[in-house]
mmCIF file of C-alpha atoms in Angstrom:
data_model
loop_
_atom_site.group_PDB
_atom_site.id
_atom_site.type_symbol
_atom_site.label_atom_id
_atom_site.label_comp_id
_atom_site.label_asym_id
_atom_site.label_seq_id
_atom_site.Cartn_x
_atom_site.Cartn_y
_atom_site.Cartn_z
ATOM 1 C CA PRO A 24 -19.487 -102.307 305.629
ATOM 2 C CA ILE A 25 -15.736 -101.948 306.301
ATOM 3 C CA ASN A 26 -13.795 -102.584 303.232
ATOM 4 C CA PRO A 27 -10.365 -104.146 303.964
ATOM 5 C CA SER A 28 -8.670 -101.096 302.085
ATOM 6 C CA ASP A 29 -9.950 -98.728 305.172
ATOM 7 C CA ILE A 30 -8.063 -100.885 307.547
ATOM 8 C CA ASN A 31 -4.873 -101.099 305.164
ATOM 9 C CA THR A 32 -5.029 -97.177 304.876
ATOM 10 C CA ILE A 33 -5.172 -96.959 308.784
ATOM 11 C CA GLU A 34 -2.252 -99.525 309.194
ATOM 12 C CA GLY A 35 -0.327 -97.325 306.266
ATOM 13 C CA LYS A 36 -0.501 -100.383 303.941
ATOM 14 C CA TYR A 37 -2.529 -98.966 301.312
ATOM 15 C CA PRO A 38 -1.099 -96.790 298.341
ATOM 16 C CA LEU A 39 -3.405 -93.996 299.179
ATOM 17 C CA SER A 40 -3.525 -91.791 302.334
ATOM 18 C CA PRO A 41 -5.737 -89.247 303.489
ATOM 19 C CA SER A 42 -4.174 -85.891 304.375
ATOM 20 C CA LEU A 43 -3.437 -85.645 308.075
ATOM 21 C CA PRO A 44 -5.083 -85.023 310.441
ATOM 22 C CA GLY A 45 -7.729 -86.739 308.637
ATOM 23 C CA VAL A 46 -10.835 -89.117 308.712
ATOM 24 C CA PRO A 47 -10.515 -92.678 307.287
ATOM 25 C CA GLY A 48 -12.960 -94.127 304.834
ATOM 26 C CA HIS A 49 -12.613 -94.509 301.178
ATOM 27 C CA GLU A 50 -16.193 -95.377 300.519
ATOM 28 C CA GLY A 51 -19.872 -95.076 301.597
ATOM 29 C CA VAL A 52 -23.136 -93.824 300.980
ATOM 30 C CA ALA A 53 -24.838 -90.615 302.554
ATOM 31 C CA GLU A 54 -27.784 -88.776 302.418
ATOM 32 C CA VAL A 55 -28.060 -84.945 301.337
ATOM 33 C CA THR A 56 -29.029 -82.864 304.268
ATOM 34 C CA SER A 57 -28.620 -79.465 302.532
ATOM 35 C CA VAL A 58 -27.359 -78.203 299.285
ATOM 36 C CA GLY A 59 -25.844 -74.695 298.362
ATOM 37 C CA PRO A 60 -27.630 -72.055 296.264
ATOM 38 C CA ASN A 61 -25.665 -72.826 293.130
ATOM 39 C CA VAL A 62 -25.940 -76.687 293.296
ATOM 40 C CA GLU A 63 -27.724 -78.439 290.344
ATOM 41 C CA GLY A 64 -28.225 -82.191 290.014
ATOM 42 C CA LEU A 65 -28.691 -82.797 293.802
ATOM 43 C CA LYS A 66 -31.305 -82.085 296.216
ATOM 44 C CA VAL A 67 -32.025 -82.740 300.083
ATOM 45 C CA GLY A 68 -33.040 -86.553 300.452
ATOM 46 C CA ASP A 69 -30.843 -87.723 297.612
ATOM 47 C CA ARG A 70 -28.356 -90.518 298.435
ATOM 48 C CA VAL A 71 -24.858 -89.881 297.032
ATOM 49 C CA VAL A 72 -21.468 -91.940 297.179
ATOM 50 C CA PRO A 73 -18.007 -90.131 297.033
ATOM 51 C CA LEU A 74 -16.135 -90.348 293.741
ATOM 52 C CA ALA A 75 -12.861 -89.849 295.190
ATOM 53 C CA PRO A 76 -10.785 -92.405 297.352
ATOM 54 C CA CYS A 77 -9.863 -90.880 300.779
ATOM 55 C CA SER A 78 -13.075 -88.993 301.323
ATOM 56 C CA GLY A 79 -12.894 -89.511 304.897
ATOM 57 C CA THR A 80 -16.314 -91.612 305.031
ATOM 58 C CA TRP A 81 -16.182 -92.685 308.621
ATOM 59 C CA ARG A 82 -18.015 -89.850 309.907
ATOM 60 C CA THR A 83 -21.624 -88.663 310.484
ATOM 61 C CA HIS A 84 -21.759 -85.228 308.725
ATOM 62 C CA ALA A 85 -19.343 -83.733 305.964
ATOM 63 C CA THR A 86 -19.645 -80.861 303.401
ATOM 64 C CA PHE A 87 -18.386 -82.045 300.087
ATOM 65 C CA PRO A 88 -18.381 -80.105 296.554
ATOM 66 C CA ALA A 89 -21.349 -81.479 294.597
ATOM 67 C CA ALA A 90 -19.139 -82.464 291.773
ATOM 68 C CA SER A 91 -17.470 -84.901 294.063
ATOM 69 C CA LEU A 92 -20.506 -87.076 294.565
ATOM 70 C CA HIS A 93 -22.563 -89.256 292.518
ATOM 71 C CA ARG A 94 -26.240 -89.644 293.158
ATOM 72 C CA VAL A 95 -27.530 -92.977 293.401
ATOM 73 C CA ARG A 96 -31.037 -94.672 293.117
ATOM 74 C CA SER A 97 -32.833 -95.048 296.638
ATOM 75 C CA ASP A 98 -33.784 -98.834 295.438
ATOM 76 C CA ILE A 99 -30.020 -99.727 295.538
ATOM 77 C CA PRO A 100 -29.384 -101.554 298.996
ATOM 78 C CA LEU A 101 -27.320 -99.630 301.115
ATOM 79 C CA GLU A 102 -24.548 -102.138 301.253
ATOM 80 C CA ALA A 103 -24.281 -102.141 297.555
ATOM 81 C CA ALA A 104 -24.519 -98.332 297.207
ATOM 82 C CA ALA A 105 -21.666 -98.002 299.903
ATOM 83 C CA THR A 106 -19.317 -100.101 297.786
ATOM 84 C CA LEU A 107 -20.188 -99.212 294.451
ATOM 85 C CA CYS A 108 -17.189 -96.908 293.547
ATOM 86 C CA ILE A 109 -14.436 -99.514 294.328
ATOM 87 C CA ASN A 110 -15.731 -103.023 294.130
ATOM 88 C CA PRO A 111 -17.618 -103.467 290.795
ATOM 89 C CA PRO A 112 -14.740 -101.272 289.072
ATOM 90 C CA THR A 113 -11.880 -103.740 290.554
ATOM 91 C CA ALA A 114 -14.041 -106.715 289.326
ATOM 92 C CA LEU A 115 -14.343 -105.248 286.042
ATOM 93 C CA ALA A 116 -10.665 -104.388 285.657
ATOM 94 C CA MET A 117 -9.865 -107.756 286.619
ATOM 95 C CA LEU A 118 -11.944 -109.046 283.627
ATOM 96 C CA GLU A 119 -10.849 -106.764 281.292
ATOM 97 C CA ARG A 120 -7.447 -105.439 281.712
ATOM 98 C CA PHE A 121 -5.328 -108.334 282.242
ATOM 99 C CA VAL A 122 -6.042 -110.965 279.375
ATOM 100 C CA GLN A 123 -8.370 -110.778 276.499
ATOM 101 C CA LEU A 124 -11.665 -112.930 277.360
ATOM 102 C CA ALA A 125 -14.469 -113.856 275.196
ATOM 103 C CA PRO A 126 -17.813 -115.519 275.664
ATOM 104 C CA GLY A 127 -17.593 -119.118 276.913
ATOM 105 C CA ASP A 128 -13.984 -118.453 278.465
ATOM 106 C CA THR A 129 -13.699 -119.578 282.134
ATOM 107 C CA VAL A 130 -12.306 -117.596 284.999
ATOM 108 C CA VAL A 131 -10.742 -119.207 287.971
ATOM 109 C CA GLN A 132 -10.717 -116.817 291.131
ATOM 110 C CA ASN A 133 -9.897 -117.185 294.891
ATOM 111 C CA GLY A 134 -11.495 -115.273 297.586
ATOM 112 C CA ALA A 135 -14.901 -115.561 295.709
ATOM 113 C CA THR A 136 -17.063 -114.833 298.703
ATOM 114 C CA SER A 137 -15.534 -111.038 298.747
ATOM 115 C CA ALA A 138 -17.276 -108.224 297.650
ATOM 116 C CA VAL A 139 -15.003 -107.918 294.477
ATOM 117 C CA GLY A 140 -15.633 -111.868 294.011
ATOM 118 C CA ARG A 141 -18.930 -111.594 294.081
ATOM 119 C CA CYS A 142 -18.967 -108.575 291.610
ATOM 120 C CA VAL A 143 -16.538 -110.882 289.386
ATOM 121 C CA ILE A 144 -19.422 -113.845 289.231
ATOM 122 C CA GLN A 145 -21.965 -111.386 288.473
ATOM 123 C CA LEU A 146 -20.146 -109.316 285.889
ATOM 124 C CA ALA A 147 -18.785 -112.368 284.093
ATOM 125 C CA ALA A 148 -22.316 -113.818 283.774
ATOM 126 C CA ALA A 149 -23.245 -110.828 282.056
ATOM 127 C CA MET A 150 -20.298 -111.183 279.769
ATOM 128 C CA GLY A 151 -21.047 -114.703 279.004
ATOM 129 C CA LEU A 152 -18.269 -115.908 281.109
ATOM 130 C CA ARG A 153 -17.912 -119.270 283.213
ATOM 131 C CA THR A 154 -16.497 -118.988 286.418
ATOM 132 C CA ILE A 155 -14.693 -121.421 288.946
ATOM 133 C CA ASN A 156 -15.054 -119.748 292.552
ATOM 134 C CA LEU A 157 -12.791 -120.795 295.286
ATOM 135 C CA MET A 158 -13.639 -119.701 298.870
ATOM 136 C CA ARG A 159 -10.814 -119.128 301.726
ATOM 137 C CA PRO A 160 -11.548 -120.236 305.140
ATOM 138 C CA ARG A 161 -12.697 -117.382 307.414
ATOM 139 C CA ASP A 162 -10.388 -118.985 310.558
#
């Protein structure tokens, strides 16, 4: 999937920018096709996600330091794995950093059908929170 943050980066509207010339893309999932002789914890065939933003994920091949990647289980759907490092942490930050919430509290959100919005719903349920979820038209 293409995250709106990728489009915003290309348009110069996102707070982070890749070094130029560069390849756009903040998040994604990849399959390890080779590893260096001193790499531990990763092997050929592993699925990985980049930990840093502006990793240039809009490409078919790249070389990354092993420490900049996180291995993900193969049973996680590709769409979920590809957005693992941005959308769930954003949703969690929204639920934890702005106001003290307690089980039974209600959270109201707009844009509930977005990837972050769906994460808010799932995390809120796990935290014992109720949600009221508003959807925007896609016109």
